[in-house]
Each structure stands twice: as C-alpha cells, then as structure tokens.
Amino acid sequence: MTQSIGFVGLGIMGLPMAKNLLNSGYSVIGYNRSKPRLQEFAKAGGTPAKTIKEVAENAQIVITCLPNSQSVSDVIFQKGGLLEGFQNGSTLIDCSTISPKTTVEIAEKLTNSGVSLLDAPISGGEEGAINGSLSIMVGGDSDLLSQHMDVFKSMGTTITYCGKSGAGQIAKACNQIIVASQMVGVSEAVLLAKKAGADLDSVVSAISQGAASCWTLTNRAPDMIKGDFTPGFFAEYQYKDLCIAVDSGREFGSPMPQTMVAHELYKSMVENGMGKDGNSGVLQILELLAGTTNRAI
Amino acid sequence: MTQSIGFVGLGIMGLPMAKNLLNSGYSVIGYNRSKPRLQEFAKAGGTPAKTIKEVAENAQIVITCLPNSQSVSDVIFQKGGLLEGFQNGSTLIDCSTISPKTTVEIAEKLTNSGVSLLDAPISGGEEGAINGSLSIMVGGDSDLLSQHMDVFKSMGTTITYCGKSGAGQIAKACNQIIVASQMVGVSEAVLLAKKAGADLDSVVSAISQGAASCWTLTNRAPDMIKGDFTPGFFAEYQYKDLCIAVDSGREFGSPMPQTMVAHELYKSMVENGMGKDGNSGVLQILELLAGTTNRAI
C-alpha cells in the first residue's frame, strides 16, 4: 500500500517539496491557507484537505513548512489543528525555521499525546526545494530519523542528524549567523574599497582565493558592487532568522556581539523598506550610515 | 648582467621571499636587524648589507617586508635609512601590511626624491612565502608594476593590480575585515551549538556546503571545536590589521559596525595573553564572556 504523508504549508518551499514526495510515489494529503496553491498541489496529484485536522487523520507522517514559531504552534494546537487529528504513534516533521526553544516545548507537549517531533529546517532555497537537493538539519530521535530517511531523501540530498530535539534548529541558526557575518563583512569591505577609490572588481578578485574566501564573496560581491540586490534570500527572512539566533543566544547564555550588529543592520533594512531586497542589500544600510545616497555603488 | 634587488626585513615572510628571488637568478642584497636571519640569508647566496642605506645604494629595486607602519617609515626616513642611499629612478616595493594613509604619505615624499613606491601587501602565510605562491595586492603606477612583473612572479602566483597608491593596502584591509568576520561568526555559531547541546561536528558538517560555506568553517572550525588554536595567523597580527581597517574606516568615512566588534574581541585576546594563539582563538573570548572557564570546548 502506498504510504500516506501529510503536508501543511504549500508555500514557495513547501509546494515543490510536496511535489517531490508525489514524484517519489508517496500519496500526499495537503493543506494550505491560500487556495490557489492548494489547487496547484491537487493538479500535481496531491489530495487537498479541507481542514488541518483532516491531514493528521489521514497520514502517520505529517510535514509542516511554515513561516514562523507562532504559525507552527497554531497549526498544531489551535482548534481544528493537527493535534485533534493525530493518530497515536504519528511523526511530525517540522521543516520550518523556528525557535529552538519553541521546538523543544512543542516536542514535549506532543510526546504526551504519543506524537514524535523531528525538527528539520532546510536550506538551499527555492531551487533546492524544486530539485530535491535541500540540505536538511535534523534534531530529535535518531532512530526515528533513520526510519523515515526515505521521506527525507525525497526532498533533500544532505540529511544531517545534529542531536536531540531542537538541534536541527540550532544548526540552522548557526548557518544564518555565519551567512550574516559574511554579508556584513563583505559589505564593510566593499564600501571601504569604494570610498578609498580602489578598483572594486580587482579587490574582490585579489582576495577571493585566500583565507577571506566565502560563498558571499564569490556569489554576491560582484552584484553588490553593481548595486544589484536582487533577492536570493529576502532581507526580512534574514532578519527573522537573526532574531531567532539572538533569542537563542539569550536562552542558552551564548554571547553574540557580532551577530547583534547584523541583527540591527537587518532590522534597519526592514524599517527602511528594503525587506524584500536580497540579504546582500545590507550594504545599503552602510551607505546610509556613510551618508551616501546613491543606491548603486 | 644579473639584476640586483635589495631586501629589508628577512623575517618569517621576508627570508623565504628573498630566497625565491635568489632561486630565480636575481642578485639580492639584504638587511635584517637580527643577525642570525641575515646569516641564513647569506648561506642561501644572498649578500648581507651592513647598513640599510647600503641596500638602496646597490639596487634599483628595493623590497621591504616589515611589521608595521612605523617600521616602514623608519627604515626609509631614519638617519642611515633607504632614502640616503636611493638612486634616482629607483622603485620601492613595500610588501608590509601597513596603513593605506601612511602608504600614500610615503609615496608622495618618495616621489619628490625620484623614487616610486608600489604598495604590495601579501597573503598566503609562511607556506605561501616558501612556495612562492603568495597572493600580492598592488597599488601605485600600473606601468611600473608591469615593468617589474617578473620580480613579483618570483614571489607569488596571484598578482592583482588594485588601483592607485594605497589600493593594495586597502585590498589587504578588506581581506582582513572578511577573515575576522568569518572567525567571529564561526565562533559565535560554534559556541551557541555547544551551549545548546547540539552535536558540534554534525552542525559544522551540515552547514559547510551551503551559503555559510567559507574558508574558516572548512579549515578552522574542526580544530576550534577541539579547543586547538594553534596559530596559522597570530591573533596579535589580526588585531594589528583590524586596527588598520578601523583607522581606514575613519580616514575614508566608511562605517564598520561589525569590524569594530571584531577589533574589540581581538584586542581582548591580546590583553588576555592570547596574542600568540591563532586568530581562531577568538572563540576563547566569547567563552570568557559566557563565563566558561574551560579552554577546550
């Protein structure tokens, strides 16, 4: 019999992930608040559910891919939510990027209802979701992960077990801390080079191969120099993820003097209406600080 | 006739660079304050000079590789320094990492004496100096660089012209800004993962291939997790270079909120007697802030 998987949150990431599950031969029952995406899901062979509860009633494995901690809690615990439908022994795989603390709290509550949670935030962007090449960072019970590895492999290529419940979210927070460090560091460097009148392309080329080499310098600096901040990853999402990092730093007593700076700069992007720019657009906030009004550098 | 090159500063980087020039067939006359290194230079076929002035008297091209702005100024302008020996039309190639502002000031003074300066800071470490595989970032007159390209190629593999006088130093400052961003970002991430009880090696492995990928995560994080901060690059040099970056930010009106944090953390390393640890040891300052006394994490 075909295994049934539930999927709540058929957004930019969720819909292509659900399609990859369908393509792998799973039967998928899905729910999404906005109806056009649910119709697209149905066209791809998915079974649209009328309520969230119905998803949990019809699948032993449910995947959520939602915007934030609150929406994940709501989908599970609200009236008519997953908890009312879950069967004893079900597994919830949460692919959302949310607070590690909230994750642990949810996991504890679910355990009391006989449901196991794996936190499984993803990276790799829309392209990775479409190609099934996501990187998935997993926290929770390792045996449970092994048991469901085929499901994970239908959505991603790199599945890494990071430890107990919440450890997947911690890994994602670590990822975002380092991404932001690079974005701000490269921005400060590029702006210095510009203001000092050096040849920007040459400077980037000169330092790209040594100890400064990083994803951002290779993949974003050339466009940053042109003033092109077309989003790969929205600045407002970067800000949201840095809020999780900073909150986790507080929760676990871990100092974040540098991440705090990035947090402030991305907050300023959102406040300046740049939330839908790419996260490389943080350079524009440095330009504001420098009194440079020209968007293109 | 064999071309003669002068070399002042036969330190960890300078001596192997001078040896590579000798191996390329140049005649090299060198000076170093400490005598054992001068003897080693002589053993390799170099001509030891008794005074700095003598170096400039016997070579149309002089290379300096010195610890800081002050030592470069001293070697040139002090009594018995290079300026007293320079021939009209000589070229000074300064491979030291110093202030871009000081570089421009020196270049202007030298021009009045008929001497041209190329600022040419290096990266690639002792290994790069020995193998002749340094990356050299050059500022000054581009024709002059072309004219002396063979000399540069004897010492490095990637020679990048970055613009007018001081632009090589700006490129080096940009390099160090990004290196420090990575070091601090990776440290904040690793400490969060540790304090949250995640599996550190797994977390690093999970995030090493995506948008967080960088030289530090690949080459330093595994040792950082073990508490091994064996120097590739001394923390006290990282601090010195961040001082140059921050001073340049002031000079050119370029904001550096994130680099300023790294500047403070590396200052704390020096003040805590960790200056001879590797720059990855900045993790230890975060541990201090977190109240963690155990050196090994």
Coordinates of C-alpha atoms in Angstrom, one line a residue:
Chain A
M1 CA 0.0 0.0 0.0
T2 CA 1.2 3.5 -0.8
Q3 CA 2.4 5.3 2.3
S4 CA 0.4 8.5 3.0
I5 CA 2.2 11.7 4.0
G6 CA 0.5 14.9 5.2
F7 CA 1.8 18.3 4.3
V8 CA 0.8 21.6 5.8
G9 CA 2.2 24.8 4.3
L10 CA 2.4 24.6 0.5
G11 CA 4.4 27.9 0.0
I12 CA 7.5 28.7 -2.0
M13 CA 9.4 25.8 -0.4
G14 CA 6.6 23.5 0.7
L15 CA 4.8 23.1 -2.6
P16 CA 7.9 21.8 -4.6
M17 CA 8.8 19.6 -1.6
A18 CA 5.3 18.1 -1.6
K19 CA 5.6 17.6 -5.4
N20 CA 8.9 15.7 -4.9
L21 CA 7.2 13.4 -2.4
L22 CA 4.4 12.8 -5.0
N23 CA 7.1 12.1 -7.7
S24 CA 8.7 9.6 -5.3
G25 CA 5.5 7.6 -5.2
Y26 CA 4.0 8.8 -1.9
S27 CA 0.4 9.6 -1.5
V28 CA 0.3 13.2 -0.1
I29 CA -2.6 14.9 1.6
G30 CA -2.0 18.6 1.9
Y31 CA -3.4 21.8 3.4
N32 CA -2.7 25.4 2.6
R33 CA -4.5 28.5 3.8
S34 CA -4.4 30.2 0.4
K35 CA -6.4 28.2 -2.1
P36 CA -4.6 28.8 -5.5
R37 CA -1.5 26.9 -4.2
L38 CA -3.7 24.1 -2.9
Q39 CA -5.2 23.8 -6.4
E40 CA -1.7 23.6 -7.9
F41 CA -0.9 20.9 -5.4
A42 CA -4.1 19.0 -6.5
K43 CA -3.1 19.4 -10.2
A44 CA 0.2 17.7 -9.4
G45 CA -1.6 14.7 -8.0
G46 CA -1.9 15.7 -4.3
T47 CA -5.1 15.2 -2.3
P48 CA -6.3 18.6 -0.9
A49 CA -7.6 18.5 2.6
K50 CA -10.5 20.8 3.8
T51 CA -9.1 21.2 7.3
I52 CA -5.8 20.9 9.0
K53 CA -7.2 18.2 11.3
E54 CA -8.1 16.1 8.2
V55 CA -4.4 16.0 7.3
A56 CA -3.4 14.4 10.5
E57 CA -6.3 12.0 10.4
N58 CA -5.1 10.6 7.1
A59 CA -1.3 10.3 7.5
Q60 CA 1.0 8.8 10.1
I61 CA 3.7 11.2 8.9
V62 CA 2.9 14.9 8.7
I63 CA 5.3 17.6 7.4
T64 CA 5.0 21.3 8.2
C65 CA 6.7 24.1 6.3
L66 CA 5.5 27.3 7.8
P67 CA 6.8 30.9 8.3
N68 CA 7.5 31.1 12.0
S69 CA 7.2 29.7 15.5
Q70 CA 3.6 31.1 16.0
S71 CA 2.3 29.6 12.8
V72 CA 3.7 26.2 13.7
S73 CA 2.2 26.3 17.2
D74 CA -1.1 27.4 15.8
V75 CA -1.3 24.7 13.1
I76 CA -0.7 22.1 15.8
F77 CA -2.6 23.3 18.8
Q78 CA -5.4 25.5 17.6
K79 CA -9.0 24.3 17.4
G80 CA -9.3 22.0 14.4
G81 CA -5.5 21.7 14.3
L82 CA -3.2 18.7 13.8
L83 CA -3.3 17.6 17.4
E84 CA -7.0 16.8 17.1
G85 CA -6.4 14.5 14.2
F86 CA -3.1 12.9 15.1
Q87 CA -3.0 9.1 15.5
N88 CA -1.1 7.6 18.3
G89 CA 2.5 6.9 17.1
S90 CA 2.4 9.6 14.4
T91 CA 5.5 11.6 13.5
L92 CA 5.6 15.3 12.8
I93 CA 8.5 16.6 10.7
D94 CA 8.8 20.4 11.0
C95 CA 10.7 21.9 8.1
S96 CA 10.0 25.4 9.2
T97 CA 12.8 27.6 10.6
I98 CA 11.6 28.4 14.1
S99 CA 12.9 29.0 17.6
P100 CA 14.8 26.0 19.1
K101 CA 13.1 26.8 22.4
T102 CA 9.7 26.6 20.9
T103 CA 10.7 23.4 19.1
V104 CA 11.6 21.7 22.4
E105 CA 8.3 22.9 24.0
I106 CA 6.3 21.6 21.1
A107 CA 8.1 18.3 21.2
E108 CA 7.4 17.8 24.9
K109 CA 3.7 18.6 24.5
L110 CA 3.4 16.2 21.5
T111 CA 5.1 13.4 23.4
N112 CA 2.3 13.4 25.9
S113 CA -0.1 12.8 23.0
G114 CA 2.0 9.9 21.6
V115 CA 3.3 12.0 18.7
S116 CA 7.1 12.4 17.9
L117 CA 8.6 15.6 16.5
L118 CA 11.6 15.8 14.3
D119 CA 12.8 19.4 13.8
A120 CA 14.2 19.5 10.3
P121 CA 14.8 23.1 9.0
I122 CA 16.0 23.3 5.4
S123 CA 18.5 25.3 3.4
G124 CA 19.1 25.5 -0.3
G125 CA 16.5 27.9 -1.4
E126 CA 13.6 27.5 -3.8
E127 CA 15.9 26.0 -6.4
G128 CA 16.9 23.3 -3.8
A129 CA 13.3 22.6 -3.0
I130 CA 12.4 22.2 -6.7
N131 CA 15.4 20.0 -7.4
G132 CA 15.1 17.9 -4.3
S133 CA 18.6 19.0 -3.3
L134 CA 17.9 20.7 0.0
S135 CA 20.2 20.4 3.0
I136 CA 18.1 19.3 6.0
M137 CA 19.4 19.7 9.6
V138 CA 17.6 17.3 11.9
G139 CA 17.0 17.2 15.6
G140 CA 15.1 14.6 17.7
D141 CA 15.3 10.9 17.9
S142 CA 17.9 9.4 15.6
D143 CA 16.1 6.1 15.2
L144 CA 13.0 7.9 14.1
L145 CA 15.1 9.8 11.5
S146 CA 16.6 6.5 10.2
Q147 CA 13.1 5.1 10.0
H148 CA 11.9 8.0 7.8
M149 CA 15.1 8.5 5.8
D150 CA 13.4 7.7 2.5
V151 CA 11.0 10.5 3.1
F152 CA 13.8 13.0 3.8
K153 CA 15.8 11.7 0.7
S154 CA 12.8 12.5 -1.5
M155 CA 13.2 16.2 -0.5
G156 CA 16.9 16.7 0.1
T157 CA 20.4 15.4 -0.7
T158 CA 22.2 16.2 2.5
I159 CA 20.4 15.0 5.6
T160 CA 22.4 15.6 8.8
Y161 CA 21.4 14.4 12.2
C162 CA 22.5 17.2 14.6
G163 CA 21.4 15.9 18.0
K164 CA 18.5 16.0 20.4
S165 CA 15.2 17.9 19.9
G166 CA 16.0 21.5 18.8
A167 CA 19.5 20.7 17.5
G168 CA 18.3 21.0 13.9
Q169 CA 17.0 24.5 14.6
I170 CA 20.3 25.3 16.4
A171 CA 22.2 24.2 13.3
K172 CA 20.0 26.4 11.1
A173 CA 20.6 29.4 13.5
C174 CA 24.4 28.7 13.2
N175 CA 24.1 28.7 9.5
Q176 CA 22.3 32.1 9.5
I177 CA 24.8 33.6 12.0
I178 CA 27.6 32.8 9.6
V179 CA 25.7 33.9 6.5
A180 CA 25.0 37.3 8.1
S181 CA 28.7 37.6 9.2
Q182 CA 29.8 37.2 5.6
M183 CA 27.1 39.5 4.2
V184 CA 28.0 42.4 6.6
G185 CA 31.8 41.7 6.4
V186 CA 31.8 41.8 2.6
S187 CA 29.6 44.9 2.7
E188 CA 32.0 46.7 5.0
A189 CA 35.0 45.7 2.9
V190 CA 33.3 46.7 -0.4
L191 CA 32.3 50.1 0.9
L192 CA 35.8 50.8 2.3
A193 CA 37.3 49.9 -1.1
K194 CA 34.8 52.1 -2.8
K195 CA 35.3 55.1 -0.5
A196 CA 39.1 54.7 -0.7
G197 CA 38.9 54.8 -4.5
A198 CA 40.3 51.3 -5.1
D199 CA 39.2 49.2 -8.1
L200 CA 36.4 47.2 -6.6
D201 CA 36.4 44.3 -9.0
S202 CA 40.2 43.9 -8.6
V203 CA 39.9 44.0 -4.9
V204 CA 37.3 41.3 -4.8
S205 CA 39.3 39.2 -7.3
A206 CA 42.5 39.7 -5.3
I207 CA 41.0 38.4 -2.0
S208 CA 38.6 35.7 -3.3
Q209 CA 41.0 32.8 -3.3
G210 CA 42.7 33.0 0.2
A211 CA 41.5 33.0 3.8
A212 CA 38.7 35.5 3.0
S213 CA 37.1 33.2 0.5
C214 CA 33.5 32.6 1.2
W215 CA 30.1 32.0 -0.5
T216 CA 29.1 35.6 -0.3
L217 CA 32.4 37.0 -1.8
T218 CA 32.1 34.6 -4.7
N219 CA 28.3 34.7 -5.3
R220 CA 27.2 38.1 -4.2
A221 CA 30.0 40.6 -4.2
P222 CA 30.1 41.2 -8.0
D223 CA 26.4 42.1 -7.9
M224 CA 26.8 44.1 -4.7
I225 CA 29.4 46.3 -6.5
K226 CA 26.8 47.0 -9.3
G227 CA 24.2 47.9 -6.7
D228 CA 22.1 44.8 -7.7
F229 CA 20.5 43.4 -4.6
T230 CA 18.0 41.0 -6.4
P231 CA 16.9 38.6 -3.7
G232 CA 18.2 35.1 -3.4
F233 CA 17.1 35.3 0.2
F234 CA 14.9 38.1 1.4
A235 CA 16.5 40.5 3.9
E236 CA 13.3 40.3 6.0
Y237 CA 13.8 36.5 6.4
Q238 CA 17.4 37.1 7.3
Y239 CA 16.2 39.4 10.0
K240 CA 13.7 36.9 11.3
D241 CA 16.4 34.2 11.4
L242 CA 18.8 36.6 13.2
C243 CA 16.0 37.3 15.8
I244 CA 15.9 33.5 16.4
A245 CA 19.7 33.4 16.7
V246 CA 19.8 36.3 19.2
D247 CA 16.9 34.9 21.2
S248 CA 18.7 31.6 21.3
G249 CA 21.9 33.3 22.5
R250 CA 19.8 34.7 25.3
E251 CA 18.2 31.4 26.0
F252 CA 21.4 29.4 26.2
G253 CA 23.6 32.2 27.6
S254 CA 25.8 32.3 24.5
P255 CA 27.3 35.8 23.6
M256 CA 26.7 37.2 20.2
P257 CA 28.4 40.6 19.9
Q258 CA 28.8 40.4 16.2
T259 CA 25.5 38.8 15.3
M260 CA 23.8 41.5 17.3
V261 CA 25.3 44.1 14.9
A262 CA 24.0 42.1 11.9
H263 CA 20.6 41.9 13.7
E264 CA 20.5 45.7 14.0
L265 CA 21.5 46.3 10.4
Y266 CA 18.9 43.9 9.0
K267 CA 16.3 45.4 11.3
S268 CA 17.2 48.7 9.6
M269 CA 16.7 47.2 6.2
V270 CA 13.2 46.2 7.2
E271 CA 12.5 49.6 8.7
N272 CA 13.8 51.3 5.5
G273 CA 11.5 49.3 3.2
M274 CA 14.3 47.0 2.0
G275 CA 12.9 43.8 3.4
K276 CA 12.2 42.4 0.0
D277 CA 15.7 43.1 -1.2
G278 CA 18.2 40.3 -1.0
N279 CA 20.2 39.9 2.2
S280 CA 23.3 41.3 0.3
G281 CA 21.4 44.6 0.3
V282 CA 22.7 45.3 3.8
L283 CA 25.3 47.2 2.0
Q284 CA 22.7 49.9 1.5
I285 CA 22.4 50.4 5.3
L286 CA 26.1 51.0 5.5
E287 CA 25.7 53.5 2.6
L288 CA 23.0 55.3 4.7
L289 CA 25.3 55.4 7.7
A290 CA 28.1 56.8 5.4
G291 CA 25.8 59.5 4.1
T292 CA 25.9 58.1 0.6
T293 CA 22.5 58.5 -1.1
N294 CA 23.2 56.8 -4.4
R295 CA 21.8 53.3 -4.3
A296 CA 24.2 52.0 -6.9
I297 CA 27.7 51.9 -5.7
Chain B
M1 CA 74.2 41.4 -16.1
T2 CA 72.3 40.0 -13.2
Q3 CA 69.7 42.4 -11.9
S4 CA 70.2 43.4 -8.3
I5 CA 67.4 43.6 -5.8
G6 CA 67.5 44.9 -2.3
F7 CA 65.6 43.4 0.6
V8 CA 64.9 44.8 4.0
G9 CA 63.2 42.7 6.6
L10 CA 64.2 39.0 6.4
G11 CA 61.6 37.7 8.8
I12 CA 59.2 34.8 8.6
M13 CA 57.8 36.0 5.3
G14 CA 60.8 38.1 4.0
L15 CA 63.5 35.5 4.2
P16 CA 61.7 32.8 2.1
M17 CA 60.7 35.6 -0.4
A18 CA 64.3 36.7 -0.7
K19 CA 65.4 33.1 -1.2
N20 CA 62.8 32.7 -4.0
L21 CA 64.3 35.8 -5.7
L22 CA 67.8 34.2 -5.4
N23 CA 66.5 31.0 -6.8
S24 CA 65.0 32.9 -9.8
G25 CA 68.5 34.2 -10.6
Y26 CA 68.4 37.7 -9.1
S27 CA 71.3 39.0 -7.1
V28 CA 69.9 40.0 -3.7
I29 CA 71.5 42.4 -1.2
G30 CA 69.6 42.1 2.1
Y31 CA 69.4 43.7 5.6
N32 CA 67.9 42.5 8.8
R33 CA 68.2 43.8 12.3
S34 CA 68.6 40.4 13.9
K35 CA 71.9 38.8 12.7
P36 CA 71.0 35.0 12.7
R37 CA 68.5 35.5 9.9
L38 CA 71.0 37.6 8.0
Q39 CA 73.5 34.8 8.2
E40 CA 70.9 32.3 6.9
F41 CA 70.2 34.7 4.0
A42 CA 74.0 34.8 3.3
K43 CA 74.1 31.0 3.4
A44 CA 71.4 30.9 0.7
G45 CA 73.5 33.0 -1.6
G46 CA 72.4 36.5 -0.6
T47 CA 74.7 39.5 0.0
P48 CA 74.3 40.8 3.6
A49 CA 74.4 44.6 3.9
K50 CA 76.0 46.3 6.9
T51 CA 73.5 49.2 6.8
I52 CA 70.1 49.9 5.4
K53 CA 71.5 52.7 3.3
E54 CA 73.9 50.2 1.6
V55 CA 70.9 48.2 0.4
A56 CA 69.5 51.2 -1.6
E57 CA 72.9 52.2 -2.9
N58 CA 73.3 48.8 -4.5
A59 CA 69.9 48.0 -6.0
Q60 CA 67.4 49.9 -8.3
I61 CA 64.6 47.8 -6.8
V62 CA 64.2 47.5 -3.0
I63 CA 61.7 45.3 -1.3
T64 CA 60.6 45.9 2.3
C65 CA 58.7 43.3 4.4
L66 CA 58.3 44.8 7.9
P67 CA 56.0 44.6 10.9
N68 CA 54.1 47.9 10.8
S69 CA 53.7 51.5 9.5
Q70 CA 56.3 52.9 11.9
S71 CA 59.0 50.4 11.0
V72 CA 58.5 51.1 7.3
S73 CA 58.7 54.8 7.8
D74 CA 61.8 54.4 10.0
V75 CA 63.6 52.1 7.5
I76 CA 63.1 54.7 4.8
F77 CA 63.5 58.1 6.5
Q78 CA 65.6 57.5 9.6
K79 CA 69.3 58.5 9.6
G80 CA 71.2 56.0 7.5
G81 CA 67.9 54.8 6.0
L82 CA 67.0 53.8 2.5
L83 CA 66.3 57.4 1.4
E84 CA 70.0 58.3 1.8
G85 CA 71.0 55.5 -0.5
F86 CA 68.3 55.5 -3.1
Q87 CA 69.3 56.2 -6.7
N88 CA 67.1 58.5 -8.8
G89 CA 64.5 56.3 -10.6
S90 CA 64.6 53.5 -8.0
T91 CA 61.5 51.6 -7.1
L92 CA 60.5 50.6 -3.6
I93 CA 58.1 47.6 -3.3
D94 CA 56.6 47.5 0.2
C95 CA 55.2 44.1 1.0
S96 CA 54.5 45.0 4.6
T97 CA 50.8 45.3 5.7
I98 CA 50.6 48.9 6.8
S99 CA 48.1 51.9 6.9
P100 CA 46.9 52.9 3.4
K101 CA 47.1 56.5 4.6
T102 CA 50.8 56.1 5.6
T103 CA 51.4 54.4 2.3
V104 CA 50.1 57.4 0.4
E105 CA 52.1 59.8 2.5
I106 CA 55.3 57.8 2.0
A107 CA 54.6 57.6 -1.8
E108 CA 54.3 61.4 -2.0
K109 CA 57.5 62.0 -0.1
L110 CA 59.4 59.5 -2.2
T111 CA 58.2 61.0 -5.5
N112 CA 59.9 64.2 -4.5
S113 CA 63.2 62.2 -4.4
G114 CA 62.6 60.5 -7.7
V115 CA 61.7 57.2 -6.1
S116 CA 58.4 55.3 -7.0
L117 CA 56.5 53.3 -4.4
L118 CA 54.4 50.2 -5.1
D119 CA 52.4 49.1 -2.1
A120 CA 52.3 45.3 -2.3
P121 CA 50.9 43.6 0.8
I122 CA 50.9 39.8 0.7
S123 CA 48.7 37.0 1.8
G124 CA 49.1 33.2 1.9
G125 CA 51.2 32.8 5.0
E126 CA 54.6 31.4 5.6
E127 CA 53.8 28.4 3.4
G128 CA 52.9 30.7 0.5
A129 CA 56.2 32.7 1.1
I130 CA 58.2 29.5 1.0
N131 CA 56.4 28.0 -2.1
G132 CA 56.4 31.3 -4.0
S133 CA 52.6 31.1 -4.1
L134 CA 51.7 34.3 -2.3
S135 CA 48.8 36.5 -3.4
I136 CA 50.1 40.1 -3.8
M137 CA 47.7 43.1 -3.9
V138 CA 49.4 46.0 -5.6
G139 CA 48.7 49.8 -5.6
G140 CA 50.6 52.5 -7.4
D141 CA 51.6 53.0 -11.0
S142 CA 50.3 50.1 -13.2
D143 CA 53.1 50.5 -15.8
L144 CA 55.7 50.2 -13.0
L145 CA 54.0 47.0 -11.9
S146 CA 54.1 45.6 -15.4
Q147 CA 57.8 46.6 -15.7
H148 CA 58.6 44.6 -12.5
M149 CA 56.2 41.7 -13.0
D150 CA 59.0 39.2 -13.2
V151 CA 60.1 40.2 -9.7
F152 CA 56.6 39.8 -8.4
K153 CA 56.2 36.4 -10.1
S154 CA 59.3 35.1 -8.3
M155 CA 57.5 35.6 -5.0
G156 CA 53.8 35.0 -5.8
T157 CA 51.3 33.4 -8.1
T158 CA 48.4 35.8 -8.0
I159 CA 49.5 39.4 -8.6
T160 CA 46.5 41.8 -8.7
Y161 CA 46.6 45.4 -9.6
C162 CA 44.1 47.1 -7.3
G163 CA 44.5 50.8 -8.3
K164 CA 46.3 53.9 -7.2
S165 CA 48.8 54.2 -4.4
G166 CA 47.4 52.7 -1.2
A167 CA 44.9 50.5 -3.1
G168 CA 47.0 47.4 -2.4
Q169 CA 46.8 48.1 1.3
I170 CA 43.0 48.8 1.0
A171 CA 42.6 45.3 -0.6
K172 CA 44.6 43.8 2.3
A173 CA 42.4 45.6 4.8
C174 CA 39.3 44.3 3.0
N175 CA 40.8 40.8 3.2
Q176 CA 41.3 41.1 6.9
I177 CA 37.8 42.5 7.5
I178 CA 36.3 39.5 5.9
V179 CA 38.7 37.0 7.6
A180 CA 37.8 38.4 11.0
S181 CA 34.0 38.4 10.2
Q182 CA 34.3 34.7 9.5
M183 CA 36.4 33.9 12.6
V184 CA 33.9 35.7 14.9
G185 CA 30.8 34.5 13.1
V186 CA 32.0 30.9 13.2
S187 CA 33.0 31.3 16.9
E188 CA 29.5 32.6 17.8
A189 CA 27.9 29.8 16.0
V190 CA 30.1 27.1 17.5
L191 CA 29.6 28.4 21.0
L192 CA 25.8 28.5 20.5
A193 CA 25.8 25.0 19.3
K194 CA 27.9 23.9 22.2
K195 CA 25.8 25.6 24.9
A196 CA 22.6 24.3 23.3
G197 CA 24.0 20.8 23.4
A198 CA 23.9 20.1 19.7
D199 CA 26.5 17.7 18.1
L200 CA 29.2 20.2 17.1
D201 CA 30.8 18.2 14.3
S202 CA 27.4 17.4 12.8
V203 CA 26.4 21.1 12.9
V204 CA 29.6 22.1 11.1
S205 CA 29.2 19.4 8.6
A206 CA 25.5 20.3 8.0
I207 CA 26.2 23.9 7.2
S208 CA 29.6 23.7 5.4
Q209 CA 28.3 23.2 1.9
G210 CA 25.7 26.0 1.5
A211 CA 25.6 29.8 1.8
A212 CA 27.5 29.7 5.1
S213 CA 30.5 27.9 3.4
C214 CA 33.8 29.8 4.0
W215 CA 37.5 29.2 4.5
T216 CA 37.2 29.4 8.3
L217 CA 34.3 26.9 8.6
T218 CA 36.2 24.4 6.4
N219 CA 39.8 25.0 7.7
R220 CA 39.4 26.1 11.3
A221 CA 36.1 25.0 12.8
P222 CA 37.1 21.4 13.4
D223 CA 40.1 22.4 15.5
M224 CA 38.2 25.2 17.2
I225 CA 35.7 22.5 18.4
K226 CA 38.7 20.6 19.9
G227 CA 40.0 23.8 21.6
D228 CA 43.0 23.7 19.4
F229 CA 44.0 27.3 18.4
T230 CA 47.5 26.5 17.0
P231 CA 48.4 29.6 15.0
G232 CA 48.2 29.8 11.3
F233 CA 47.9 33.5 11.7
F234 CA 48.7 35.1 15.1
A235 CA 45.8 36.8 16.9
E236 CA 48.0 39.8 17.6
Y237 CA 48.6 40.3 13.9
Q238 CA 44.9 40.0 13.2
Y239 CA 44.4 42.7 15.8
K240 CA 47.0 45.0 14.2
D241 CA 45.4 44.5 10.8
L242 CA 41.9 45.3 12.2
C243 CA 43.4 48.5 13.7
I244 CA 44.5 49.4 10.2
A245 CA 41.0 48.6 8.9
V246 CA 39.2 50.6 11.6
D247 CA 41.6 53.6 11.1
S248 CA 41.0 53.4 7.4
G249 CA 37.3 53.4 8.0
R250 CA 37.7 56.6 10.0
E251 CA 40.1 58.1 7.3
F252 CA 37.7 57.4 4.4
G253 CA 34.4 57.8 6.4
S254 CA 33.4 54.2 5.8
P255 CA 31.2 52.6 8.6
M256 CA 32.4 49.4 10.3
P257 CA 30.0 48.4 13.0
Q258 CA 30.8 44.7 12.6
T259 CA 34.6 45.1 12.2
M260 CA 34.6 47.2 15.3
V261 CA 33.3 44.3 17.3
A262 CA 36.0 42.0 15.9
H263 CA 38.5 44.7 16.7
E264 CA 37.4 44.7 20.3
L265 CA 37.4 40.9 20.6
Y266 CA 40.9 40.6 19.2
K267 CA 42.1 43.5 21.5
S268 CA 40.8 41.3 24.4
M269 CA 42.8 38.4 23.1
V270 CA 46.0 40.4 23.3
E271 CA 45.1 41.8 26.7
N272 CA 44.4 38.2 27.9
G273 CA 47.7 37.0 26.8
M274 CA 46.4 35.1 23.8
G275 CA 48.1 37.2 21.2
K276 CA 50.3 34.3 20.0
D277 CA 47.3 32.0 19.6
G278 CA 45.8 31.6 16.2
N279 CA 43.1 34.1 15.1
S280 CA 40.6 31.3 15.5
G281 CA 41.2 31.6 19.3
V282 CA 38.8 34.5 19.4
L283 CA 36.3 31.8 20.5
Q284 CA 38.1 31.9 23.9
I285 CA 37.0 35.5 24.4
L286 CA 33.4 34.5 23.8
E287 CA 33.9 31.7 26.3
L288 CA 35.2 34.3 28.8
L289 CA 32.1 36.4 28.1
A290 CA 29.9 33.3 28.6
G291 CA 31.6 32.5 31.9
T292 CA 33.0 29.3 30.6
T293 CA 36.4 28.7 32.1
N294 CA 37.4 25.5 30.4
R295 CA 39.7 26.3 27.5
A296 CA 38.8 23.2 25.5
I297 CA 35.3 23.3 24.2

